[in-house]
């Protein structure tokens, strides 16, 4: 997996996590994209979802996200992300239909990776109907380097190479501890609130699907 650009779709929750915390895997992933380590693809429904969540004043106030941070993300999304057409029909269903727009973007754009911590995506990771698409995750773990599948190890070298200077072997450098157990619990509570916001938005947001050609 070398010699060409790495094309990626990143689930909405990871963008939100990256803005909430200056540390951890989501922030490192965001920094890697900002620094040009991979090419981000974004469907119109996800773009609208991000705007709806991050533009809310109560979100920025509650989680301490500055206006400058949200403006930077919006600017990067407009200038650096490639627009993804949505695959229709999907070859596989997602347990939560509201998440299908993310998978449709990944398949429609023909990216190599969909990065998500959502269990509704992760259960699909080895389904052959995904073709070349790999679903990988940034997971909470202990302070030791965690074990992951060969697919996840492959992602380390392509997406996270420049963002993980920690002394783990090359095979296990893909995913590191997001924080201490105490911070992980706190982050879990925060992300529960964020997920509720996203769920509400996805429940009423119409996600137009564009047939791939």
Short mmCIF file of C-alpha atoms in Angstrom, two decimals:
data_model
loop_
_atom_site.label_atom_id
_atom_site.label_comp_id
_atom_site.label_asym_id
_atom_site.label_seq_id
_atom_site.Cartn_x
_atom_site.Cartn_y
_atom_site.Cartn_z
CA UNK A 1 0.00 0.00 0.00
CA UNK A 2 2.47 2.61 -1.07
CA UNK A 3 3.10 4.93 -3.96
CA UNK A 4 -0.34 6.50 -4.22
CA UNK A 5 -2.66 8.77 -2.28
CA UNK A 6 -4.66 7.26 0.55
CA UNK A 7 -8.35 8.05 0.16
CA UNK A 8 -10.48 8.05 3.29
CA UNK A 9 -13.97 8.72 4.61
CA UNK A 10 -14.00 9.67 8.30
CA UNK A 11 -17.18 9.26 10.36
CA UNK A 12 -18.71 12.41 11.80
CA UNK A 13 -18.12 11.47 15.43
CA UNK A 14 -14.36 11.49 14.90
CA UNK A 15 -14.38 15.08 13.64
CA UNK A 16 -16.42 16.07 16.68
CA UNK A 17 -14.07 14.18 19.01
CA UNK A 18 -11.06 15.87 17.41
CA UNK A 19 -12.43 19.30 18.25
CA UNK A 20 -13.49 18.36 21.77
CA UNK A 21 -10.08 17.01 22.80
CA UNK A 22 -6.63 18.22 21.73
CA UNK A 23 -5.24 14.78 22.52
CA UNK A 24 -6.05 11.30 21.36
CA UNK A 25 -6.43 9.37 18.17
CA UNK A 26 -9.26 11.45 16.61
CA UNK A 27 -7.21 14.65 16.98
CA UNK A 28 -4.13 12.92 15.54
CA UNK A 29 -6.20 11.70 12.60
CA UNK A 30 -7.54 15.22 12.02
CA UNK A 31 -4.01 16.64 12.21
CA UNK A 32 -2.76 14.04 9.75
CA UNK A 33 -5.46 15.04 7.25
CA UNK A 34 -4.80 18.73 7.79
CA UNK A 35 -1.10 18.09 7.11
CA UNK A 36 -1.84 16.24 3.88
CA UNK A 37 -1.25 12.66 4.99
CA UNK A 38 -4.38 11.44 3.21
CA UNK A 39 -7.22 12.65 1.00
CA UNK A 40 -10.59 13.08 2.69
CA UNK A 41 -13.83 12.41 0.83
CA UNK A 42 -17.09 13.84 2.10
CA UNK A 43 -20.69 13.40 1.00
CA UNK A 44 -23.13 16.31 1.03
CA UNK A 45 -25.28 14.81 3.83
CA UNK A 46 -22.26 14.43 6.11
CA UNK A 47 -21.12 17.96 5.33
CA UNK A 48 -24.58 19.25 6.32
CA UNK A 49 -24.49 17.10 9.45
CA UNK A 50 -21.16 18.53 10.56
CA UNK A 51 -22.36 22.08 10.01
CA UNK A 52 -25.56 21.38 11.95
CA UNK A 53 -23.69 19.99 14.95
CA UNK A 54 -20.67 22.27 15.12
CA UNK A 55 -22.48 25.51 14.39
CA UNK A 56 -24.67 25.14 17.47
CA UNK A 57 -23.62 27.70 20.10
CA UNK A 58 -24.55 25.37 22.97
CA UNK A 59 -22.22 22.70 21.58
CA UNK A 60 -19.24 25.04 21.44
CA UNK A 61 -19.98 26.42 24.91
CA UNK A 62 -20.52 23.04 26.55
CA UNK A 63 -17.45 21.34 25.12
CA UNK A 64 -15.13 24.34 25.02
CA UNK A 65 -14.74 24.35 21.24
CA UNK A 66 -13.64 27.75 19.99
CA UNK A 67 -15.10 29.60 17.02
CA UNK A 68 -11.63 29.59 15.43
CA UNK A 69 -11.49 25.79 15.61
CA UNK A 70 -14.87 25.33 13.97
CA UNK A 71 -14.07 27.93 11.31
CA UNK A 72 -10.81 26.16 10.52
CA UNK A 73 -12.58 22.83 10.12
CA UNK A 74 -15.28 24.32 7.90
CA UNK A 75 -12.62 26.03 5.79
CA UNK A 76 -10.65 22.80 5.39
CA UNK A 77 -13.77 20.86 4.50
CA UNK A 78 -14.60 23.40 1.81
CA UNK A 79 -11.11 23.65 0.35
CA UNK A 80 -9.47 20.27 0.99
CA UNK A 81 -12.18 17.59 1.09
CA UNK A 82 -13.31 15.98 -2.14
CA UNK A 83 -17.01 15.70 -2.78
CA UNK A 84 -18.23 12.11 -2.71
CA UNK A 85 -21.18 10.85 -4.72
CA UNK A 86 -23.30 8.39 -2.77
CA UNK A 87 -23.54 4.78 -3.92
CA UNK A 88 -27.07 3.65 -4.64
CA UNK A 89 -28.11 1.00 -4.09
CA UNK A 90 -25.83 -0.12 -1.29
CA UNK A 91 -24.60 -3.71 -1.53
CA UNK A 92 -25.00 -4.11 2.22
CA UNK A 93 -27.28 -2.58 4.84
CA UNK A 94 -26.12 -0.78 7.98
CA UNK A 95 -27.87 -1.71 11.24
CA UNK A 96 -28.72 1.93 11.80
CA UNK A 97 -30.21 3.24 8.53
CA UNK A 98 -29.25 6.80 9.51
CA UNK A 99 -25.59 5.82 9.10
CA UNK A 100 -26.00 4.56 5.55
CA UNK A 101 -25.06 7.93 4.06
CA UNK A 102 -21.51 7.50 5.42
CA UNK A 103 -21.09 4.06 3.88
CA UNK A 104 -22.70 5.28 0.65
CA UNK A 105 -20.09 8.05 0.44
CA UNK A 106 -17.21 5.64 1.07
CA UNK A 107 -18.39 3.22 -1.61
CA UNK A 108 -19.45 5.94 -4.02
CA UNK A 109 -16.06 7.64 -3.83
CA UNK A 110 -14.19 4.34 -4.05
CA UNK A 111 -12.00 5.14 -1.04
CA UNK A 112 -9.72 2.62 0.59
CA UNK A 113 -10.78 3.27 4.18
CA UNK A 114 -13.80 4.20 6.24
CA UNK A 115 -12.59 5.24 9.70
CA UNK A 116 -15.21 4.98 12.44
CA UNK A 117 -15.71 3.95 16.04
CA UNK A 118 -19.38 3.09 15.43
CA UNK A 119 -20.18 -0.56 16.14
CA UNK A 120 -22.80 -0.48 13.38
CA UNK A 121 -19.96 -0.04 10.90
CA UNK A 122 -17.40 -2.23 12.61
CA UNK A 123 -19.58 -5.35 12.39
CA UNK A 124 -19.38 -4.98 8.61
CA UNK A 125 -15.58 -4.82 8.48
CA UNK A 126 -14.98 -8.25 6.99
CA UNK A 127 -18.00 -8.47 4.72
CA UNK A 128 -16.86 -9.34 1.18
CA UNK A 129 -19.64 -7.18 -0.29
CA UNK A 130 -17.58 -4.13 0.67
CA UNK A 131 -15.03 -5.02 -1.97
CA UNK A 132 -11.76 -3.16 -1.46
CA UNK A 133 -13.18 -0.87 1.24
CA UNK A 134 -11.65 -1.42 4.67
CA UNK A 135 -13.51 -0.32 7.79
CA UNK A 136 -11.01 0.53 10.53
CA UNK A 137 -11.23 2.19 13.90
CA UNK A 138 -9.43 4.33 16.42
CA UNK A 139 -10.17 2.58 19.70
CA UNK A 140 -9.76 3.36 23.35
CA UNK A 141 -7.22 1.00 24.88
CA UNK A 142 -4.94 0.50 27.79
CA UNK A 143 -1.59 2.28 27.95
CA UNK A 144 -0.02 -0.68 26.17
CA UNK A 145 -0.14 -1.01 22.41
CA UNK A 146 -3.32 -2.89 21.56
CA UNK A 147 -3.74 -5.83 19.23
CA UNK A 148 -5.70 -5.38 16.03
CA UNK A 149 -6.31 -7.17 12.78
CA UNK A 150 -3.91 -7.11 9.85
CA UNK A 151 -6.27 -4.66 8.16
CA UNK A 152 -5.84 -2.21 11.00
CA UNK A 153 -2.06 -2.63 10.99
CA UNK A 154 -2.02 -1.79 7.29
CA UNK A 155 -3.82 1.44 8.02
CA UNK A 156 -1.11 2.51 10.46
CA UNK A 157 1.52 2.83 7.77
CA UNK A 158 -0.76 4.73 5.39
CA UNK A 159 -2.90 7.04 7.49
CA UNK A 160 -1.13 7.48 10.81
CA UNK A 161 2.54 7.15 9.92
CA UNK A 162 3.48 10.73 10.78
CA UNK A 163 1.24 11.10 13.82
CA UNK A 164 2.26 8.30 16.19
CA UNK A 165 5.82 8.71 17.47
CA UNK A 166 5.14 6.41 20.40
CA UNK A 167 7.50 3.44 20.84
CA UNK A 168 5.34 0.60 19.62
CA UNK A 169 6.31 -1.76 16.84
CA UNK A 170 5.38 -0.70 13.32
CA UNK A 171 2.67 -3.35 13.18
CA UNK A 172 0.86 -2.03 16.22
CA UNK A 173 1.35 1.69 15.73
CA UNK A 174 -2.12 2.25 14.24
CA UNK A 175 -4.14 2.89 17.39
CA UNK A 176 -2.97 4.18 20.77
CA UNK A 177 -4.60 4.92 24.05
CA UNK A 178 -6.87 7.94 23.72
CA UNK A 179 -6.19 8.95 27.30
CA UNK A 180 -5.99 7.75 30.86
CA UNK A 181 -8.89 5.56 32.11
CA UNK A 182 -10.29 8.59 33.95
CA UNK A 183 -10.21 10.77 30.84
CA UNK A 184 -11.58 7.96 28.71
CA UNK A 185 -14.59 7.68 31.03
CA UNK A 186 -15.10 11.45 30.91
CA UNK A 187 -14.77 11.47 27.14
CA UNK A 188 -17.30 8.65 26.96
CA UNK A 189 -19.83 10.75 28.83
CA UNK A 190 -19.19 13.75 26.57
CA UNK A 191 -19.48 11.69 23.43
CA UNK A 192 -22.73 10.21 24.68
CA UNK A 193 -24.17 13.71 24.56
CA UNK A 194 -22.65 14.36 21.14
CA UNK A 195 -24.02 11.08 19.79
CA UNK A 196 -27.46 12.08 20.99
CA UNK A 197 -27.12 15.32 19.02
CA UNK A 198 -26.02 13.43 15.91
CA UNK A 199 -28.82 10.92 16.28
CA UNK A 200 -31.36 13.70 16.43
CA UNK A 201 -29.95 15.36 13.34
CA UNK A 202 -29.74 12.14 11.34
CA UNK A 203 -33.30 11.23 12.29
CA UNK A 204 -34.79 14.24 10.50
CA UNK A 205 -32.14 15.00 7.91
CA UNK A 206 -33.04 13.78 4.45
CA UNK A 207 -29.96 12.24 2.85
CA UNK A 208 -30.28 12.38 -0.94
CA UNK A 209 -28.59 9.44 -2.61
CA UNK A 210 -26.87 9.91 -5.95
CA UNK A 211 -26.57 6.91 -8.22
CA UNK A 212 -22.96 6.00 -8.96
CA UNK A 213 -21.84 5.63 -12.50
#
